[in-house]
């Protein structure tokens, strides 16, 4: 498949580290050296479905396609206010899409997982154009009294339109199932029959272990994927790495022994927007005119599951 359009949408409210220090024992001096985050966009009166629809409209505009020309719609999302219908159906209704649509919950690597599902449909000859959106509101998952998690996240949506082509050179998906490292639970409606204990638990994370998983998974998969598709690091123009933490990105950069200039970052003013992170970064770089024809982009993302994924895309 081939990428022909990108779009993104982010909430208008910007929350700086100094604003967090008004109600938490934290600030620039802890957050910046450990994460690189200076501010993040946080949902106030927006809905994640409106952000998702906005991002999709921009991507469709750039692709020059009408909603009825999309054959399959994939939405990557961890949480939103609706349990049913799916977020993809809600966004599809806003866009006037008429094609089948599905949600996937693959946490932060969701955009790459969605790319793999799209590519499979292209290879099966079932589609001409596929729309992907990653729409996320992780700021609604954390306990805002827990300084170790709430400072890390920001909200937003990123979208991409793919058509037939051979620009996607390869993808690797990986799972190391372990629900003890990053998890959150919510209660469902009570019934007269439920006897087990249930509770609402905000996002929990074992930060140091997740950090190690992220660096290990990313570097291993990037190296393996490049080998699989017959490329070397010198062929890579840009690494589009999940914007979870600048220190994670720095560690990956150091391990791969690649220069700063190959790692575009937007974490400073976005924080970690889960699966929307790679999609928003892609759109921002694209609209800034960073990529030229023939550039090799390597995507890498990791997160809850534990899941990780990498992809190689020729521009
Ligand atoms: N402000 C000030 N202090 C904070 C803080 C904050 N926002 N958050 C935590 N602390 C404190 C803790 O209470 C703890 O204090 P203690 O030692 O007195 O108990 C201390 O800082 C822990 O610091 P440190 O050990 O240096 O933390 P760290 O180096 O592990 O960094 C993370 C924490 C979360 C930044 C880091 O583990 C990380 O980035 N992990 C990966 C997280 C991630 O990206 N997850 C998403 C992947 S998709």
Short mmCIF file of C-alpha atoms and ligand atoms in Angstrom, two decimals:
data_model
loop_
_atom_site.label_atom_id
_atom_site.label_comp_id
_atom_site.label_asym_id
_atom_site.label_seq_id
_atom_site.Cartn_x
_atom_site.Cartn_y
_atom_site.Cartn_z
CA UNK A 1 0.00 0.00 0.00
CA UNK A 2 0.95 3.63 -0.37
CA UNK A 3 0.33 6.62 1.93
CA UNK A 4 -1.53 9.47 0.19
CA UNK A 5 -2.89 11.64 2.99
CA UNK A 6 -2.33 12.51 6.64
CA UNK A 7 -4.21 14.63 9.18
CA UNK A 8 -4.27 15.38 12.88
CA UNK A 9 -6.33 17.22 15.47
CA UNK A 10 -5.47 18.11 19.03
CA UNK A 11 -7.41 19.69 21.91
CA UNK A 12 -6.96 23.45 22.37
CA UNK A 13 -6.11 23.39 26.10
CA UNK A 14 -2.37 23.42 26.74
CA UNK A 15 -1.27 22.31 30.21
CA UNK A 16 2.30 23.20 31.14
CA UNK A 17 4.37 21.52 33.83
CA UNK A 18 4.07 24.73 35.88
CA UNK A 19 0.26 24.40 35.74
CA UNK A 20 0.56 20.85 37.11
CA UNK A 21 2.71 22.11 39.96
CA UNK A 22 -0.28 24.18 41.14
CA UNK A 23 -1.93 21.00 42.45
CA UNK A 24 0.85 18.36 42.40
CA UNK A 25 4.27 18.16 44.00
CA UNK A 26 6.04 18.25 40.61
CA UNK A 27 7.38 20.64 37.98
CA UNK A 28 9.84 21.23 35.13
CA UNK A 29 12.82 20.16 37.25
CA UNK A 30 11.48 16.57 37.61
CA UNK A 31 9.44 16.16 34.42
CA UNK A 32 11.77 17.61 31.76
CA UNK A 33 14.97 15.67 32.55
CA UNK A 34 13.07 12.38 32.97
CA UNK A 35 10.62 12.65 30.08
CA UNK A 36 11.36 15.67 27.85
CA UNK A 37 7.73 16.84 28.25
CA UNK A 38 7.17 20.59 28.71
CA UNK A 39 3.42 20.75 28.01
CA UNK A 40 0.58 18.62 26.69
CA UNK A 41 -2.81 19.14 25.00
CA UNK A 42 -5.67 18.01 27.22
CA UNK A 43 -9.33 17.42 26.35
CA UNK A 44 -11.72 19.90 28.00
CA UNK A 45 -14.99 20.31 26.11
CA UNK A 46 -13.88 18.44 22.96
CA UNK A 47 -14.81 14.81 22.32
CA UNK A 48 -12.32 12.24 21.09
CA UNK A 49 -14.73 11.36 18.28
CA UNK A 50 -14.71 14.97 17.03
CA UNK A 51 -10.89 15.04 17.14
CA UNK A 52 -10.83 11.74 15.24
CA UNK A 53 -13.28 12.99 12.61
CA UNK A 54 -11.30 16.24 12.17
CA UNK A 55 -8.05 14.34 11.64
CA UNK A 56 -9.78 12.06 9.10
CA UNK A 57 -11.27 14.99 7.13
CA UNK A 58 -7.81 16.57 6.83
CA UNK A 59 -6.29 13.27 5.67
CA UNK A 60 -9.10 12.70 3.12
CA UNK A 61 -8.67 16.27 1.84
CA UNK A 62 -4.95 15.74 1.33
CA UNK A 63 -5.61 12.40 -0.39
CA UNK A 64 -8.24 14.03 -2.61
CA UNK A 65 -10.75 11.28 -1.79
CA UNK A 66 -14.44 11.46 -0.93
CA UNK A 67 -15.78 9.45 2.06
CA UNK A 68 -17.58 7.02 -0.30
CA UNK A 69 -14.26 6.14 -1.93
CA UNK A 70 -12.96 4.59 1.33
CA UNK A 71 -13.42 0.79 1.38
CA UNK A 72 -12.36 0.05 4.95
CA UNK A 73 -12.00 2.18 8.09
CA UNK A 74 -9.85 1.20 11.08
CA UNK A 75 -9.89 3.12 14.36
CA UNK A 76 -7.18 2.57 16.96
CA UNK A 77 -8.39 3.57 20.43
CA UNK A 78 -7.85 2.47 24.02
CA UNK A 79 -10.72 4.26 25.74
CA UNK A 80 -13.58 6.63 24.97
CA UNK A 81 -16.92 7.41 26.54
CA UNK A 82 -18.89 4.91 24.44
CA UNK A 83 -18.84 1.19 25.14
CA UNK A 84 -21.00 0.64 22.08
CA UNK A 85 -21.17 1.44 19.21
CA UNK A 86 -17.51 1.31 18.33
CA UNK A 87 -15.59 4.58 18.02
CA UNK A 88 -15.02 3.76 14.34
CA UNK A 89 -18.80 3.67 13.79
CA UNK A 90 -19.26 6.97 15.64
CA UNK A 91 -16.53 8.68 13.58
CA UNK A 92 -17.77 7.01 10.36
CA UNK A 93 -21.22 8.50 10.96
CA UNK A 94 -19.71 12.00 11.30
CA UNK A 95 -17.70 11.52 8.09
CA UNK A 96 -20.46 9.90 6.04
CA UNK A 97 -18.42 6.75 5.41
CA UNK A 98 -20.34 3.80 4.01
CA UNK A 99 -17.64 1.10 4.30
CA UNK A 100 -17.08 -1.52 7.01
CA UNK A 101 -15.32 -0.15 10.09
CA UNK A 102 -13.57 -1.74 13.04
CA UNK A 103 -11.95 -0.67 16.30
CA UNK A 104 -8.70 -2.10 17.55
CA UNK A 105 -7.28 -1.70 21.05
CA UNK A 106 -3.56 -2.34 20.71
CA UNK A 107 -2.46 0.52 23.00
CA UNK A 108 0.45 2.68 21.82
CA UNK A 109 1.50 0.55 18.81
CA UNK A 110 -2.12 0.67 17.53
CA UNK A 111 -1.33 2.83 14.49
CA UNK A 112 1.21 0.27 13.23
CA UNK A 113 -1.14 -2.65 14.06
CA UNK A 114 -3.81 -0.85 11.98
CA UNK A 115 -1.31 -0.47 9.11
CA UNK A 116 -0.74 -4.24 9.18
CA UNK A 117 -4.50 -4.94 9.03
CA UNK A 118 -4.86 -2.47 6.14
CA UNK A 119 -1.95 -4.04 4.23
CA UNK A 120 -3.49 -7.49 4.66
CA UNK A 121 -6.70 -6.22 3.03
CA UNK A 122 -4.72 -4.72 0.14
CA UNK A 123 -2.80 -7.97 -0.35
CA UNK A 124 -6.10 -9.90 -0.38
CA UNK A 125 -7.30 -7.60 -3.15
CA UNK A 126 -10.33 -6.54 -1.09
CA UNK A 127 -9.79 -2.77 -0.95
CA UNK A 128 -8.68 0.22 -3.05
CA UNK A 129 -8.46 2.84 -0.26
CA UNK A 130 -8.22 2.46 3.53
CA UNK A 131 -8.59 5.15 6.19
CA UNK A 132 -6.89 4.73 9.56
CA UNK A 133 -7.40 6.95 12.58
CA UNK A 134 -5.75 6.77 15.99
CA UNK A 135 -7.90 8.76 18.41
CA UNK A 136 -6.91 8.76 22.05
CA UNK A 137 -7.66 10.46 25.37
CA UNK A 138 -5.19 8.92 27.83
CA UNK A 139 -5.57 11.92 30.15
CA UNK A 140 -8.95 10.39 31.09
CA UNK A 141 -7.27 7.16 32.22
CA UNK A 142 -4.94 8.41 34.92
CA UNK A 143 -5.50 9.47 38.51
CA UNK A 144 -4.74 13.22 38.49
CA UNK A 145 -3.50 12.95 42.07
CA UNK A 146 -0.83 10.44 40.93
CA UNK A 147 2.15 12.51 39.76
CA UNK A 148 3.97 9.45 38.45
CA UNK A 149 1.42 8.87 35.65
CA UNK A 150 -0.74 11.94 34.91
CA UNK A 151 2.21 14.15 33.91
CA UNK A 152 3.10 11.80 31.05
CA UNK A 153 0.05 11.98 28.79
CA UNK A 154 -1.69 14.21 26.26
CA UNK A 155 -4.72 13.74 23.98
CA UNK A 156 -5.24 13.92 20.23
CA UNK A 157 -5.92 12.13 16.96
CA UNK A 158 -3.91 11.34 13.84
CA UNK A 159 -5.19 9.86 10.58
CA UNK A 160 -3.74 8.41 7.39
CA UNK A 161 -5.17 7.36 4.02
CA UNK A 162 -3.62 4.47 2.11
CA UNK A 163 -4.20 3.40 -1.48
CA UNK A 164 -2.82 0.58 -3.66
CA UNK A 165 0.94 0.66 -4.05
CA UNK A 166 4.12 -1.00 -2.85
CA UNK A 167 5.54 1.64 -0.51
CA UNK A 168 5.01 -0.37 2.65
CA UNK A 169 8.16 -2.50 2.66
CA UNK A 170 7.54 -4.53 5.80
CA UNK A 171 5.88 -4.73 9.22
CA UNK A 172 6.64 -6.70 12.37
CA UNK A 173 4.10 -7.08 15.17
CA UNK A 174 5.13 -8.44 18.53
CA UNK A 175 3.31 -9.44 21.73
CA UNK A 176 4.76 -10.32 25.12
CA UNK A 177 1.51 -10.71 27.06
CA UNK A 178 1.89 -9.32 30.60
CA UNK A 179 -0.93 -7.40 32.24
CA UNK A 180 1.08 -6.44 35.30
CA UNK A 181 3.19 -3.64 33.74
CA UNK A 182 0.53 -1.21 32.43
CA UNK A 183 -3.12 -1.73 33.26
CA UNK A 184 -6.40 -0.07 34.15
CA UNK A 185 -9.79 -1.53 35.11
CA UNK A 186 -13.33 -0.22 35.22
CA UNK A 187 -16.49 -1.70 36.68
CA UNK A 188 -19.44 -2.69 34.49
CA UNK A 189 -23.11 -2.29 35.39
CA UNK A 190 -24.11 -4.26 38.50
CA UNK A 191 -26.50 -7.18 38.09
CA UNK A 192 -28.44 -9.19 40.68
CA UNK A 193 -26.08 -12.12 39.97
CA UNK A 194 -22.53 -10.77 40.06
CA UNK A 195 -20.79 -11.91 43.21
CA UNK A 196 -17.11 -11.18 42.49
CA UNK A 197 -15.39 -8.03 43.72
CA UNK A 198 -14.97 -5.35 41.05
CA UNK A 199 -13.37 -1.94 41.25
CA UNK A 200 -12.41 1.09 39.17
CA UNK A 201 -8.63 1.35 39.08
CA UNK A 202 -6.93 4.25 37.26
CA UNK A 203 -3.93 3.62 35.02
CA UNK A 204 -1.14 1.75 36.81
CA UNK A 205 2.35 1.55 35.41
CA UNK A 206 5.67 0.04 36.44
CA UNK A 207 7.67 2.81 34.83
CA UNK A 208 11.18 1.38 34.96
CA UNK A 209 10.11 -2.04 33.62
CA UNK A 210 8.10 -0.43 30.81
CA UNK A 211 11.11 1.73 29.96
CA UNK A 212 13.33 -1.36 29.58
CA UNK A 213 10.71 -3.22 27.53
CA UNK A 214 10.27 -0.21 25.22
CA UNK A 215 13.97 0.20 24.44
CA UNK A 216 14.60 -3.55 24.05
CA UNK A 217 11.54 -4.23 21.87
CA UNK A 218 12.10 -1.19 19.66
CA UNK A 219 15.77 -1.76 18.92
CA UNK A 220 15.39 -5.53 18.40
CA UNK A 221 12.45 -5.14 16.04
CA UNK A 222 13.89 -2.26 14.04
CA UNK A 223 17.12 -4.18 13.42
CA UNK A 224 15.25 -7.41 12.56
CA UNK A 225 12.82 -5.64 10.24
CA UNK A 226 15.53 -3.76 8.36
CA UNK A 227 17.32 -7.07 7.80
CA UNK A 228 14.07 -8.72 6.68
CA UNK A 229 13.42 -6.06 4.02
CA UNK A 230 17.04 -5.94 2.87
CA UNK A 231 17.88 -2.44 4.12
CA UNK A 232 20.54 -1.13 6.47
CA UNK A 233 20.53 1.77 8.92
CA UNK A 234 22.29 3.93 6.36
CA UNK A 235 19.21 3.62 4.10
CA UNK A 236 16.92 5.04 6.82
CA UNK A 237 15.92 8.69 6.49
CA UNK A 238 13.77 9.02 9.63
CA UNK A 239 12.78 6.95 12.67
CA UNK A 240 9.18 7.73 13.61
CA UNK A 241 9.31 6.51 17.22
CA UNK A 242 6.33 6.47 19.62
CA UNK A 243 6.56 9.69 21.62
CA UNK A 244 6.36 8.20 25.13
CA UNK A 245 9.46 9.65 26.69
CA UNK A 246 12.47 11.52 25.27
CA UNK A 247 14.79 9.34 27.33
CA UNK A 248 13.37 6.21 25.68
CA UNK A 249 13.91 7.81 22.25
CA UNK A 250 17.46 8.83 23.25
CA UNK A 251 18.25 5.29 24.44
CA UNK A 252 16.98 3.82 21.14
CA UNK A 253 19.01 6.39 19.19
CA UNK A 254 22.13 5.55 21.17
CA UNK A 255 21.68 1.80 20.81
CA UNK A 256 21.11 2.08 17.04
CA UNK A 257 24.04 4.52 16.87
CA UNK A 258 22.04 6.91 14.69
CA UNK A 259 22.11 10.74 14.69
CA UNK A 260 19.57 13.12 16.28
CA UNK A 261 18.62 14.42 12.84
CA UNK A 262 16.93 11.09 11.97
CA UNK A 263 14.57 11.26 14.98
CA UNK A 264 11.82 13.88 14.62
CA UNK A 265 10.18 14.52 18.01
CA UNK A 266 7.08 16.35 19.19
CA UNK A 267 6.90 14.98 22.73
CA UNK A 268 7.96 18.34 24.21
CA UNK A 269 4.52 19.85 23.57
CA UNK A 270 2.34 16.73 23.19
CA UNK A 271 3.34 14.23 25.86
CA UNK A 272 2.40 10.61 25.22
CA UNK A 273 -0.83 10.44 23.19
CA UNK A 274 -0.82 6.63 22.99
CA UNK A 275 -1.48 5.27 19.49
CA UNK A 276 -2.17 8.79 18.18
CA UNK A 277 1.46 9.71 18.85
CA UNK A 278 3.07 8.20 15.69
CA UNK A 279 0.14 9.35 13.54
CA UNK A 280 0.28 12.95 14.80
CA UNK A 281 4.08 13.03 14.40
CA UNK A 282 3.71 11.70 10.84
CA UNK A 283 1.19 14.40 9.95
CA UNK A 284 3.21 17.22 11.53
CA UNK A 285 6.39 16.16 9.72
CA UNK A 286 4.50 15.69 6.46
CA UNK A 287 2.86 19.13 6.64
CA UNK A 288 6.23 20.68 7.54
CA UNK A 289 7.60 19.25 4.26
CA UNK A 290 10.18 17.05 5.97
CA UNK A 291 9.84 14.04 3.68
CA UNK A 292 10.93 13.75 0.06
CA UNK A 293 10.17 11.03 -2.48
CA UNK A 294 12.19 7.87 -1.83
CA UNK A 295 12.81 8.62 1.87
CA UNK A 296 12.72 5.53 4.10
CA UNK A 297 10.64 5.96 7.26
CA UNK A 298 10.95 3.42 10.07
CA UNK A 299 8.05 3.40 12.56
CA UNK A 300 8.48 1.90 16.01
CA UNK A 301 5.99 1.84 18.90
CA UNK A 302 5.51 -0.07 22.17
CA UNK A 303 3.09 -0.08 25.06
CA UNK A 304 0.48 -1.89 27.15
CA UNK A 305 -0.06 -5.53 26.39
CA UNK A 306 2.85 -5.66 26.31
CA UNK A 307 2.71 -5.01 22.56
CA UNK A 308 5.20 -3.54 20.14
CA UNK A 309 5.47 -3.05 16.40
CA UNK A 310 7.71 -1.68 13.66
CA UNK A 311 7.13 -0.76 10.02
CA UNK A 312 9.20 0.40 7.06
CA UNK A 313 7.52 2.80 4.64
CA UNK A 314 9.04 4.36 1.54
CA UNK A 315 7.83 7.93 0.95
N1 LIG B 1 7.29 14.78 39.93
C1 LIG B 1 8.14 14.66 40.93
N2 LIG B 1 8.49 13.47 41.46
C2 LIG B 1 7.96 12.37 40.90
C3 LIG B 1 7.06 12.44 39.83
C4 LIG B 1 6.72 13.70 39.34
N3 LIG B 1 5.88 13.88 38.31
N4 LIG B 1 6.70 11.19 39.49
C5 LIG B 1 7.33 10.36 40.32
N5 LIG B 1 8.09 11.06 41.17
C6 LIG B 1 8.95 10.55 42.22
C7 LIG B 1 8.47 9.25 42.77
O1 LIG B 1 7.57 9.47 43.83
C8 LIG B 1 9.74 8.61 43.25
O2 LIG B 1 10.09 9.19 44.49
P1 LIG B 1 10.75 8.31 45.64
O3 LIG B 1 12.04 7.80 45.08
O4 LIG B 1 10.92 9.29 46.75
O5 LIG B 1 9.78 7.23 45.91
C9 LIG B 1 10.75 9.09 42.24
O6 LIG B 1 10.20 10.27 41.65
C10 LIG B 1 11.01 8.07 41.15
O7 LIG B 1 11.97 8.68 40.34
P2 LIG B 1 12.83 7.85 39.35
O8 LIG B 1 13.23 6.53 39.92
O9 LIG B 1 13.93 8.75 38.87
O10 LIG B 1 11.80 7.60 38.19
P3 LIG B 1 12.16 7.01 36.80
O11 LIG B 1 13.54 7.35 36.40
O12 LIG B 1 11.76 5.58 36.75
O13 LIG B 1 11.21 7.84 35.85
C11 LIG B 1 9.28 7.54 34.49
C12 LIG B 1 9.82 7.63 35.92
C13 LIG B 1 7.80 7.21 34.56
C14 LIG B 1 9.49 8.88 33.82
C15 LIG B 1 10.06 6.43 33.74
O14 LIG B 1 10.06 5.25 34.49
C16 LIG B 1 9.47 6.16 32.39
O15 LIG B 1 9.47 7.01 31.53
N6 LIG B 1 8.98 4.94 32.14
C17 LIG B 1 8.34 4.63 30.89
C18 LIG B 1 6.94 5.13 30.96
C19 LIG B 1 6.28 5.16 29.64
O16 LIG B 1 6.77 5.75 28.73
N7 LIG B 1 5.13 4.51 29.59
C20 LIG B 1 4.32 4.50 28.43
C21 LIG B 1 4.88 3.55 27.47
S1 LIG B 1 3.76 3.42 26.21
#
